[in-house]
PDB file of C-alpha atoms and ligand atoms in Angstrom:
ATOM      1  CA  MET A   1       2.448  10.218  -8.139  1.00 52.00           C
ATOM      2  CA  GLU A   2       4.086  12.950  -6.136  1.00 65.00           C
ATOM      3  CA  PRO A   3       2.514  13.052  -2.662  1.00 74.00           C
ATOM      4  CA  ASP A   4       1.889  16.814  -3.108  1.00 89.00           C
ATOM      5  CA  GLN A   5      -0.021  16.166  -6.317  1.00 88.00           C
ATOM      6  CA  VAL A   6      -2.201  13.554  -4.595  1.00 93.00           C
ATOM      7  CA  VAL A   7      -2.938  15.870  -1.666  1.00 95.00           C
ATOM      8  CA  ARG A   8      -3.748  18.775  -4.031  1.00 92.00           C
ATOM      9  CA  GLU A   9      -6.101  16.645  -6.142  1.00 89.00           C
ATOM     10  CA  PHE A  10      -7.926  15.050  -3.221  1.00 92.00           C
ATOM     11  CA  THR A  11      -8.217  18.277  -1.274  1.00 95.00           C
ATOM     12  CA  HIS A  12      -9.957  19.569  -4.426  1.00 91.00           C
ATOM     13  CA  GLN A  13     -12.142  16.411  -4.628  1.00 91.00           C
ATOM     14  CA  SER A  14     -12.804  15.798  -0.917  1.00 94.00           C
ATOM     15  CA  GLU A  15     -16.453  16.886  -0.922  1.00 93.00           C
ATOM     16  CA  SER A  16     -17.358  15.953  -4.514  1.00 91.00           C
ATOM     17  CA  PHE A  17     -15.792  12.488  -4.142  1.00 91.00           C
ATOM     18  CA  ASN A  18     -17.800  11.866  -0.996  1.00 94.00           C
ATOM     19  CA  ARG A  19     -21.029  12.788  -2.850  1.00 93.00           C
ATOM     20  CA  ALA A  20     -20.251  11.079  -6.201  1.00 90.00           C
ATOM     21  CA  PRO A  21     -22.983   8.479  -6.898  1.00 89.00           C
ATOM     22  CA  VAL A  22     -20.507   6.043  -8.449  1.00 87.00           C
ATOM     23  CA  MET A  23     -18.482   5.922  -5.244  1.00 92.00           C
ATOM     24  CA  ARG A  24     -21.578   4.955  -3.224  1.00 94.00           C
ATOM     25  CA  SER A  25     -23.202   2.605  -5.740  1.00 92.00           C
ATOM     26  CA  ALA A  26     -24.186  -1.007  -5.174  1.00 92.00           C
ATOM     27  CA  ASP A  27     -21.584  -2.079  -7.765  1.00 90.00           C
ATOM     28  CA  THR A  28     -18.566  -0.243  -6.405  1.00 93.00           C
ATOM     29  CA  LEU A  29     -19.299   0.044  -2.670  1.00 96.00           C
ATOM     30  CA  GLY A  30     -22.023  -2.503  -1.894  1.00 96.00           C
ATOM     31  CA  ARG A  31     -20.341  -5.334  -3.800  1.00 96.00           C
ATOM     32  CA  LEU A  32     -16.950  -4.658  -2.221  1.00 97.00           C
ATOM     33  CA  VAL A  33     -18.350  -4.475   1.326  1.00 97.00           C
ATOM     34  CA  ASP A  34     -20.322  -7.690   0.693  1.00 97.00           C
ATOM     35  CA  LEU A  35     -17.149  -9.488  -0.405  1.00 97.00           C
ATOM     36  CA  ILE A  36     -15.084  -8.379   2.589  1.00 98.00           C
ATOM     37  CA  PRO A  37     -14.797 -11.514   4.768  1.00 97.00           C
ATOM     38  CA  ALA A  38     -15.084  -9.639   8.072  1.00 97.00           C
ATOM     39  CA  ALA A  39     -16.419 -11.076  11.315  1.00 96.00           C
ATOM     40  CA  PRO A  40     -18.041  -9.313  14.280  1.00 97.00           C
ATOM     41  CA  GLY A  41     -15.488  -8.036  16.762  1.00 98.00           C
ATOM     42  CA  GLU A  42     -12.659  -7.866  14.212  1.00 98.00           C
ATOM     43  CA  ARG A  43     -10.339  -4.891  13.710  1.00 98.00           C
ATOM     44  CA  TRP A  44     -10.034  -3.734  10.088  1.00 98.00           C
ATOM     45  CA  LEU A  45      -7.910  -1.180   8.241  1.00 98.00           C
ATOM     46  CA  ASP A  46      -9.120   0.912   5.277  1.00 98.00           C
ATOM     47  CA  ALA A  47      -5.949   2.180   3.561  1.00 98.00           C
ATOM     48  CA  ALA A  48      -6.119   5.351   1.430  1.00 98.00           C
ATOM     49  CA  CYS A  49      -9.634   5.624   2.812  1.00 98.00           C
ATOM     50  CA  GLY A  50     -10.564   9.012   1.294  1.00 98.00           C
ATOM     51  CA  PRO A  51     -13.826  10.206   2.864  1.00 98.00           C
ATOM     52  CA  GLY A  52     -14.223   6.837   4.575  1.00 98.00           C
ATOM     53  CA  LEU A  53     -16.993   5.417   2.391  1.00 98.00           C
ATOM     54  CA  VAL A  54     -15.616   1.868   2.638  1.00 98.00           C
ATOM     55  CA  ALA A  55     -14.791   2.199   6.351  1.00 98.00           C
ATOM     56  CA  ARG A  56     -18.281   3.539   7.076  1.00 98.00           C
ATOM     57  CA  GLY A  57     -19.839   0.739   5.015  1.00 98.00           C
ATOM     58  CA  LEU A  58     -17.818  -1.868   6.886  1.00 98.00           C
ATOM     59  CA  ALA A  59     -18.271  -0.425  10.398  1.00 98.00           C
ATOM     60  CA  PRO A  60     -21.579  -2.236  11.203  1.00 97.00           C
ATOM     61  CA  ARG A  61     -19.961  -5.614  10.460  1.00 97.00           C
ATOM     62  CA  VAL A  62     -16.792  -5.331  12.575  1.00 98.00           C
ATOM     63  CA  GLY A  63     -15.645  -4.404  16.050  1.00 98.00           C
ATOM     64  CA  GLU A  64     -13.540  -1.504  14.885  1.00 98.00           C
ATOM     65  CA  VAL A  65     -12.322   0.042  11.627  1.00 98.00           C
ATOM     66  CA  HIS A  66      -9.477   2.510  11.148  1.00 98.00           C
ATOM     67  CA  GLY A  67      -9.023   4.561   7.981  1.00 98.00           C
ATOM     68  CA  VAL A  68      -5.711   6.087   6.898  1.00 98.00           C
ATOM     69  CA  ASP A  69      -5.326   8.644   4.118  1.00 98.00           C
ATOM     70  CA  MET A  70      -2.564  10.958   2.946  1.00 98.00           C
ATOM     71  CA  THR A  71      -4.927  13.897   2.332  1.00 97.00           C
ATOM     72  CA  PRO A  72      -5.887  15.719   5.552  1.00 97.00           C
ATOM     73  CA  ALA A  73      -9.055  17.181   3.948  1.00 97.00           C
ATOM     74  CA  MET A  74     -10.267  13.634   3.192  1.00 98.00           C
ATOM     75  CA  VAL A  75      -9.625  12.536   6.775  1.00 98.00           C
ATOM     76  CA  GLU A  76     -11.662  15.509   8.033  1.00 98.00           C
ATOM     77  CA  VAL A  77     -14.590  14.575   5.771  1.00 98.00           C
ATOM     78  CA  ALA A  78     -14.354  10.937   6.914  1.00 98.00           C
ATOM     79  CA  ARG A  79     -14.483  11.949  10.595  1.00 98.00           C
ATOM     80  CA  ARG A  80     -17.331  14.408  10.029  1.00 98.00           C
ATOM     81  CA  GLU A  81     -19.446  11.945   8.017  1.00 98.00           C
ATOM     82  CA  ALA A  82     -18.868   9.065  10.442  1.00 98.00           C
ATOM     83  CA  ALA A  83     -19.960  11.314  13.329  1.00 98.00           C
ATOM     84  CA  ALA A  84     -23.015  12.512  11.365  1.00 98.00           C
ATOM     85  CA  GLU A  85     -23.998   8.879  10.704  1.00 98.00           C
ATOM     86  CA  GLY A  86     -23.599   8.005  14.395  1.00 98.00           C
ATOM     87  CA  ILE A  87     -20.787   5.527  13.697  1.00 98.00           C
ATOM     88  CA  GLY A  88     -18.874   5.077  16.927  1.00 97.00           C
ATOM     89  CA  ASN A  89     -16.362   2.381  15.934  1.00 98.00           C
ATOM     90  CA  ALA A  90     -14.571   4.117  13.014  1.00 98.00           C
ATOM     91  CA  THR A  91     -11.453   6.233  13.518  1.00 98.00           C
ATOM     92  CA  PHE A  92      -9.335   8.018  10.917  1.00 98.00           C
ATOM     93  CA  SER A  93      -5.809   9.391  10.692  1.00 98.00           C
ATOM     94  CA  VAL A  94      -3.454  10.974   8.165  1.00 98.00           C
ATOM     95  CA  GLY A  95      -0.829   8.545   6.913  1.00 98.00           C
ATOM     96  CA  ASP A  96       0.940   6.970   3.949  1.00 98.00           C
ATOM     97  CA  ALA A  97      -0.323   3.597   2.718  1.00 98.00           C
ATOM     98  CA  THR A  98       3.146   2.743   1.371  1.00 98.00           C
ATOM     99  CA  ALA A  99       4.698   3.084   4.861  1.00 98.00           C
ATOM    100  CA  LEU A 100       2.037   2.570   7.517  1.00 98.00           C
ATOM    101  CA  ASP A 101       2.761   3.637  11.058  1.00 97.00           C
ATOM    102  CA  VAL A 102       1.204   0.395  12.314  1.00 97.00           C
ATOM    103  CA  ALA A 103       2.680  -2.643  14.076  1.00 98.00           C
ATOM    104  CA  ASP A 104       2.942  -5.989  12.278  1.00 98.00           C
ATOM    105  CA  ALA A 105      -0.228  -8.131  12.443  1.00 98.00           C
ATOM    106  CA  ALA A 106      -2.183  -5.339  14.199  1.00 98.00           C
ATOM    107  CA  PHE A 107      -5.365  -5.915  12.152  1.00 98.00           C
ATOM    108  CA  ASP A 108      -7.609  -8.868  11.322  1.00 98.00           C
ATOM    109  CA  GLY A 109      -8.035  -7.582   7.793  1.00 98.00           C
ATOM    110  CA  ALA A 110      -7.291  -4.681   5.455  1.00 98.00           C
ATOM    111  CA  VAL A 111      -8.980  -3.171   2.419  1.00 98.00           C
ATOM    112  CA  THR A 112      -8.112  -0.515  -0.110  1.00 98.00           C
ATOM    113  CA  ARG A 113     -10.369   0.756  -2.897  1.00 98.00           C
ATOM    114  CA  PHE A 114      -9.593   2.983  -5.913  1.00 97.00           C
ATOM    115  CA  SER A 115      -6.172   3.825  -4.504  1.00 98.00           C
ATOM    116  CA  LEU A 116      -3.543   1.706  -6.265  1.00 98.00           C
ATOM    117  CA  HIS A 117      -3.905   3.602  -9.557  1.00 97.00           C
ATOM    118  CA  HIS A 118      -2.692   6.754  -7.759  1.00 96.00           C
ATOM    119  CA  ILE A 119       0.411   5.117  -6.336  1.00 96.00           C
ATOM    120  CA  PRO A 120       3.622   4.565  -8.337  1.00 96.00           C
ATOM    121  CA  VAL A 121       4.589   1.663  -6.062  1.00 97.00           C
ATOM    122  CA  PRO A 122       1.291  -0.245  -5.692  1.00 98.00           C
ATOM    123  CA  GLY A 123       3.173  -3.403  -4.708  1.00 98.00           C
ATOM    124  CA  ARG A 124       4.470  -1.628  -1.641  1.00 98.00           C
ATOM    125  CA  VAL A 125       0.888  -0.927  -0.519  1.00 98.00           C
ATOM    126  CA  VAL A 126      -0.092  -4.582  -0.926  1.00 98.00           C
ATOM    127  CA  GLU A 127       3.042  -5.608   1.010  1.00 98.00           C
ATOM    128  CA  GLU A 128       2.165  -3.134   3.772  1.00 98.00           C
ATOM    129  CA  LEU A 129      -1.387  -4.487   3.997  1.00 98.00           C
ATOM    130  CA  ALA A 130       0.026  -8.016   4.188  1.00 98.00           C
ATOM    131  CA  ARG A 131       2.431  -6.920   6.939  1.00 98.00           C
ATOM    132  CA  VAL A 132      -0.200  -5.263   9.164  1.00 98.00           C
ATOM    133  CA  VAL A 133      -2.737  -8.116   8.857  1.00 98.00           C
ATOM    134  CA  ARG A 134      -2.374 -11.144  11.145  1.00 98.00           C
ATOM    135  CA  PRO A 135      -1.649 -14.584   9.647  1.00 98.00           C
ATOM    136  CA  GLY A 136      -4.938 -15.994   8.351  1.00 98.00           C
ATOM    137  CA  GLY A 137      -6.416 -12.505   7.901  1.00 98.00           C
ATOM    138  CA  ALA A 138      -7.787 -11.112   4.620  1.00 98.00           C
ATOM    139  CA  ILE A 139      -6.522  -8.380   2.295  1.00 98.00           C
ATOM    140  CA  VAL A 140      -9.077  -6.935  -0.139  1.00 98.00           C
ATOM    141  CA  VAL A 141      -8.294  -4.685  -3.100  1.00 98.00           C
ATOM    142  CA  GLY A 142     -10.808  -3.004  -5.400  1.00 98.00           C
ATOM    143  CA  ASP A 143      -9.674  -0.874  -8.324  1.00 98.00           C
ATOM    144  CA  HIS A 144     -10.561  -0.132 -11.895  1.00 97.00           C
ATOM    145  CA  VAL A 145      -8.338  -1.868 -14.379  1.00 98.00           C
ATOM    146  CA  THR A 146      -6.801  -1.295 -17.766  1.00 98.00           C
ATOM    147  CA  SER A 147      -6.169  -3.398 -20.840  1.00 97.00           C
ATOM    148  CA  PRO A 148      -3.308  -5.920 -21.075  1.00 97.00           C
ATOM    149  CA  ASP A 149      -2.662  -4.386 -24.527  1.00 97.00           C
ATOM    150  CA  GLY A 150       0.082  -1.737 -24.160  1.00 96.00           C
ATOM    151  CA  GLY A 151      -1.371   0.618 -26.810  1.00 96.00           C
ATOM    152  CA  GLU A 152      -4.850   0.557 -25.304  1.00 97.00           C
ATOM    153  CA  ALA A 153      -3.459   1.010 -21.789  1.00 97.00           C
ATOM    154  CA  ALA A 154      -1.322   4.023 -22.848  1.00 97.00           C
ATOM    155  CA  TRP A 155      -4.331   5.697 -24.528  1.00 97.00           C
ATOM    156  CA  HIS A 156      -6.466   5.029 -21.441  1.00 97.00           C
ATOM    157  CA  GLU A 157      -3.821   6.476 -19.076  1.00 96.00           C
ATOM    158  CA  GLU A 158      -3.413   9.655 -21.126  1.00 96.00           C
ATOM    159  CA  ILE A 159      -7.102  10.434 -20.746  1.00 96.00           C
ATOM    160  CA  GLU A 160      -7.095   9.587 -17.035  1.00 96.00           C
ATOM    161  CA  ARG A 161      -4.112  11.897 -16.424  1.00 95.00           C
ATOM    162  CA  LEU A 162      -5.621  14.743 -18.443  1.00 96.00           C
ATOM    163  CA  ARG A 163      -8.695  14.535 -16.237  1.00 95.00           C
ATOM    164  CA  ASP A 164      -6.875  13.950 -12.904  1.00 93.00           C
ATOM    165  CA  PRO A 165      -3.151  14.791 -12.768  1.00 92.00           C
ATOM    166  CA  SER A 166      -2.723  12.603  -9.671  1.00 92.00           C
ATOM    167  CA  HIS A 167      -3.626   9.482 -11.650  1.00 95.00           C
ATOM    168  CA  TRP A 168      -0.586   7.208 -11.997  1.00 95.00           C
ATOM    169  CA  ALA A 169      -1.569   3.945 -13.736  1.00 96.00           C
ATOM    170  CA  CYS A 170      -4.399   1.464 -13.744  1.00 98.00           C
ATOM    171  CA  LEU A 171      -3.132  -2.119 -13.881  1.00 98.00           C
ATOM    172  CA  PRO A 172      -4.546  -5.085 -15.787  1.00 98.00           C
ATOM    173  CA  PRO A 173      -6.016  -7.829 -13.521  1.00 98.00           C
ATOM    174  CA  ALA A 174      -3.004 -10.091 -14.136  1.00 98.00           C
ATOM    175  CA  ARG A 175      -0.674  -7.476 -12.639  1.00 98.00           C
ATOM    176  CA  LEU A 176      -2.964  -6.972  -9.637  1.00 98.00           C
ATOM    177  CA  ARG A 177      -2.925 -10.730  -9.058  1.00 98.00           C
ATOM    178  CA  ALA A 178       0.875 -10.686  -9.305  1.00 98.00           C
ATOM    179  CA  LEU A 179       1.128  -7.969  -6.623  1.00 98.00           C
ATOM    180  CA  GLY A 180      -0.634 -10.241  -4.138  1.00 98.00           C
ATOM    181  CA  GLU A 181       1.474 -13.226  -5.130  1.00 98.00           C
ATOM    182  CA  ARG A 182       4.670 -11.203  -4.658  1.00 98.00           C
ATOM    183  CA  ALA A 183       3.479 -10.213  -1.171  1.00 98.00           C
ATOM    184  CA  GLY A 184       3.057 -13.925  -0.331  1.00 97.00           C
ATOM    185  CA  LEU A 185      -0.758 -13.797  -0.360  1.00 98.00           C
ATOM    186  CA  VAL A 186      -3.137 -16.479  -1.577  1.00 98.00           C
ATOM    187  CA  LEU A 187      -5.938 -15.270  -3.869  1.00 98.00           C
ATOM    188  CA  GLU A 188      -9.235 -16.644  -2.543  1.00 98.00           C
ATOM    189  CA  ARG A 189     -11.678 -14.875  -4.776  1.00 98.00           C
ATOM    190  CA  GLU A 190     -11.798 -12.314  -7.582  1.00 98.00           C
ATOM    191  CA  GLU A 191     -14.504 -10.530  -9.528  1.00 98.00           C
ATOM    192  CA  GLU A 192     -14.469  -8.195 -12.488  1.00 97.00           C
ATOM    193  CA  ILE A 193     -17.541  -5.994 -12.721  1.00 96.00           C
ATOM    194  CA  PRO A 194     -18.555  -3.481 -15.403  1.00 96.00           C
ATOM    195  CA  ILE A 195     -19.273  -0.073 -13.867  1.00 95.00           C
ATOM    196  CA  SER A 196     -20.806   3.034 -15.380  1.00 94.00           C
ATOM    197  CA  ILE A 197     -20.242   6.683 -14.388  1.00 94.00           C
ATOM    198  CA  ASP A 198     -21.916   9.928 -15.413  1.00 94.00           C
ATOM    199  CA  PHE A 199     -19.212  11.170 -17.827  1.00 95.00           C
ATOM    200  CA  GLU A 200     -19.861  14.901 -17.271  1.00 94.00           C
ATOM    201  CA  GLU A 201     -19.717  14.457 -13.462  1.00 93.00           C
ATOM    202  CA  TRP A 202     -16.466  12.487 -13.821  1.00 94.00           C
ATOM    203  CA  ILE A 203     -14.859  15.216 -15.948  1.00 94.00           C
ATOM    204  CA  ALA A 204     -16.065  18.019 -13.646  1.00 91.00           C
ATOM    205  CA  ARG A 205     -14.771  16.291 -10.487  1.00 91.00           C
ATOM    206  CA  GLY A 206     -11.148  15.943 -11.687  1.00 92.00           C
ATOM    207  CA  SER A 207      -9.039  19.099 -11.370  1.00 91.00           C
ATOM    208  CA  GLY A 208      -7.585  18.741 -14.880  1.00 91.00           C
ATOM    209  CA  GLY A 209     -10.756  17.669 -16.658  1.00 81.00           C
ATOM    210  CA  PRO A 210     -12.515  20.956 -17.381  1.00 82.00           C
ATOM    211  CA  GLY A 211      -9.270  22.525 -18.697  1.00 86.00           C
ATOM    212  CA  SER A 212      -8.341  19.451 -20.714  1.00 92.00           C
ATOM    213  CA  ALA A 213     -11.813  18.694 -22.077  1.00 91.00           C
ATOM    214  CA  GLY A 214     -10.741  19.468 -25.672  1.00 93.00           C
ATOM    215  CA  LEU A 215      -7.737  17.121 -25.537  1.00 95.00           C
ATOM    216  CA  ILE A 216      -9.860  14.416 -23.931  1.00 95.00           C
ATOM    217  CA  ALA A 217     -12.498  14.759 -26.671  1.00 94.00           C
ATOM    218  CA  ARG A 218      -9.764  14.414 -29.326  1.00 95.00           C
ATOM    219  CA  ALA A 219      -8.302  11.313 -27.660  1.00 96.00           C
ATOM    220  CA  LEU A 220     -11.768   9.732 -27.455  1.00 95.00           C
ATOM    221  CA  ALA A 221     -12.387  10.414 -31.161  1.00 95.00           C
ATOM    222  CA  GLU A 222      -9.055   8.819 -32.095  1.00 94.00           C
ATOM    223  CA  ARG A 223      -9.906   5.325 -30.816  1.00 94.00           C
ATOM    224  CA  VAL A 224     -13.199   3.993 -32.138  1.00 92.00           C
ATOM    225  CA  PRO A 225     -14.288   1.464 -31.042  1.00 91.00           C
ATOM    226  CA  ALA A 226     -12.807   2.089 -27.610  1.00 95.00           C
ATOM    227  CA  PRO A 227     -11.618  -0.851 -25.468  1.00 95.00           C
ATOM    228  CA  ASP A 228     -14.063  -2.124 -22.837  1.00 94.00           C
ATOM    229  CA  VAL A 229     -11.794  -0.898 -20.005  1.00 97.00           C
ATOM    230  CA  PHE A 230     -12.609   2.717 -20.938  1.00 97.00           C
ATOM    231  CA  ARG A 231     -15.564   3.500 -23.165  1.00 97.00           C
ATOM    232  CA  VAL A 232     -17.830   6.552 -23.379  1.00 96.00           C
ATOM    233  CA  VAL A 233     -21.347   5.662 -24.572  1.00 95.00           C
ATOM    234  CA  ASP A 234     -24.703   7.379 -24.834  1.00 93.00           C
ATOM    235  CA  ARG A 235     -27.600   4.935 -24.526  1.00 88.00           C
ATOM    236  CA  GLY A 236     -30.181   7.710 -24.263  1.00 90.00           C
ATOM    237  CA  ASP A 237     -29.523   8.700 -20.640  1.00 85.00           C
ATOM    238  CA  GLY A 238     -26.614  11.079 -21.242  1.00 94.00           C
ATOM    239  CA  ARG A 239     -22.950  10.229 -21.775  1.00 96.00           C
ATOM    240  CA  ARG A 240     -21.745   7.414 -19.520  1.00 96.00           C
ATOM    241  CA  LEU A 241     -18.180   6.278 -18.944  1.00 96.00           C
ATOM    242  CA  GLU A 242     -17.960   2.485 -18.754  1.00 96.00           C
ATOM    243  CA  LEU A 243     -15.043   0.961 -16.861  1.00 97.00           C
ATOM    244  CA  ARG A 244     -14.045  -2.456 -15.512  1.00 97.00           C
ATOM    245  CA  TYR A 245     -13.750  -2.779 -11.736  1.00 97.00           C
ATOM    246  CA  TRP A 246     -11.708  -5.621 -10.230  1.00 98.00           C
ATOM    247  CA  ILE A 247     -12.032  -6.941  -6.675  1.00 98.00           C
ATOM    248  CA  GLY A 248      -9.530  -9.404  -5.258  1.00 98.00           C
ATOM    249  CA  VAL A 249      -9.727 -11.112  -1.858  1.00 98.00           C
ATOM    250  CA  TRP A 250      -6.450 -12.583  -0.615  1.00 98.00           C
ATOM    251  CA  ARG A 251      -5.552 -14.469   2.550  1.00 98.00           C
ATOM    252  CA  ARG A 252      -2.331 -14.085   4.476  1.00 97.00           C
ATOM    253  CA  ALA A 253      -0.775 -17.509   5.015  1.00 94.00           C
TER     254      ALA A 253
HETATM  255  C1  SAM B   1      -9.826   7.823  -5.534  1.00 68.51           C
HETATM  256  S1  SAM B   1      -9.626   8.142  -3.798  1.00 68.51           S
HETATM  257  C2  SAM B   1     -10.314   6.661  -3.061  1.00 68.51           C
HETATM  258  C3  SAM B   1     -10.817   6.882  -1.656  1.00 68.51           C
HETATM  259  C4  SAM B   1     -11.423   5.652  -0.964  1.00 68.51           C
HETATM  260  N1  SAM B   1     -10.481   4.550  -0.901  1.00 68.51           N
HETATM  261  C5  SAM B   1     -12.695   5.213  -1.634  1.00 68.51           C
HETATM  262  O1  SAM B   1     -12.636   4.315  -2.483  1.00 68.51           O
HETATM  263  O2  SAM B   1     -13.767   5.763  -1.336  1.00 68.51           O
HETATM  264  C6  SAM B   1      -7.912   7.873  -3.602  1.00 68.51           C
HETATM  265  C7  SAM B   1      -7.414   8.236  -2.203  1.00 68.51           C
HETATM  266  O3  SAM B   1      -6.098   7.716  -2.067  1.00 68.51           O
HETATM  267  C8  SAM B   1      -5.368   8.607  -1.253  1.00 68.51           C
HETATM  268  N2  SAM B   1      -3.943   8.290  -1.427  1.00 68.51           N
HETATM  269  C9  SAM B   1      -3.229   8.307  -2.565  1.00 68.51           C
HETATM  270  N3  SAM B   1      -1.970   7.900  -2.320  1.00 68.51           N
HETATM  271  C10 SAM B   1      -1.912   7.597  -0.997  1.00 68.51           C
HETATM  272  C11 SAM B   1      -0.900   7.083  -0.144  1.00 68.51           C
HETATM  273  N4  SAM B   1       0.321   6.805  -0.585  1.00 68.51           N
HETATM  274  N5  SAM B   1      -1.199   6.890   1.156  1.00 68.51           N
HETATM  275  C12 SAM B   1      -2.431   7.175   1.646  1.00 68.51           C
HETATM  276  N6  SAM B   1      -3.426   7.664   0.901  1.00 68.51           N
HETATM  277  C13 SAM B   1      -3.170   7.861  -0.414  1.00 68.51           C
HETATM  278  C14 SAM B   1      -5.821   9.973  -1.723  1.00 68.51           C
HETATM  279  O4  SAM B   1      -5.547  10.981  -0.766  1.00 68.51           O
HETATM  280  C15 SAM B   1      -7.305   9.741  -1.939  1.00 68.51           C
HETATM  281  O5  SAM B   1      -8.062  10.073  -0.806  1.00 68.51           O
END
């Protein structure tokens, strides 16, 4: 996605993203932080860190964590929230995850969550994370995934882009695995977890969603049953969007 489009969308979402329950939940944040193989004293990078939820979650377990994000408003929220929480070992800066201004092997490990689907060259991000992590260090990616079926994936992407114009493309797990392999990484562990989001909150948070609600409703009605990578259900507690969230933990050789 155009950098300007990303910055516009995430300036719009900086506060609401930070507050969104799904972004702080045990499934999306707790599980990822638990799987990060960090050790006390280590230096970690959180790429495309947004409001620093992952960096702040990781801070108690490491020596130091640095978050980088392209959207200045997100970096401001990350700094403010880290200070409010009394976190003294997290720093944040504005930067591009596809071309990090960081020396080779500068970190013990790197993580990125919910970012690759906004980036037209996700492989470049994984290669950058591999470059800035020392040999033997870990690279962790968490993102929601799409179907390996081209028709289902195209339908899914149309809805995502109607709701958030900075959305580029979710990948199926096999393509995420291939990105790590291409960067020379060894996959140590992976998990695929079903996650559930308040559908109305999700629509309201995206800058395109409220204006595109009619088109989104039509797209949803056109594919019944919906694939399990993107399904809107009502089990009596309001409409929920069910997605599949993939976490991969790689090691740099
Ligand atoms: C959905 S948010 C995820 C934020 C955070 N990783 C989290 O999971 O809480 C996506 C973030 O990626 C950032 N982003 C998108 N493309 C980027 C790039 N090329 N370099 C750095 N940040 C980028 C956006 O500014 C936004 O803050």
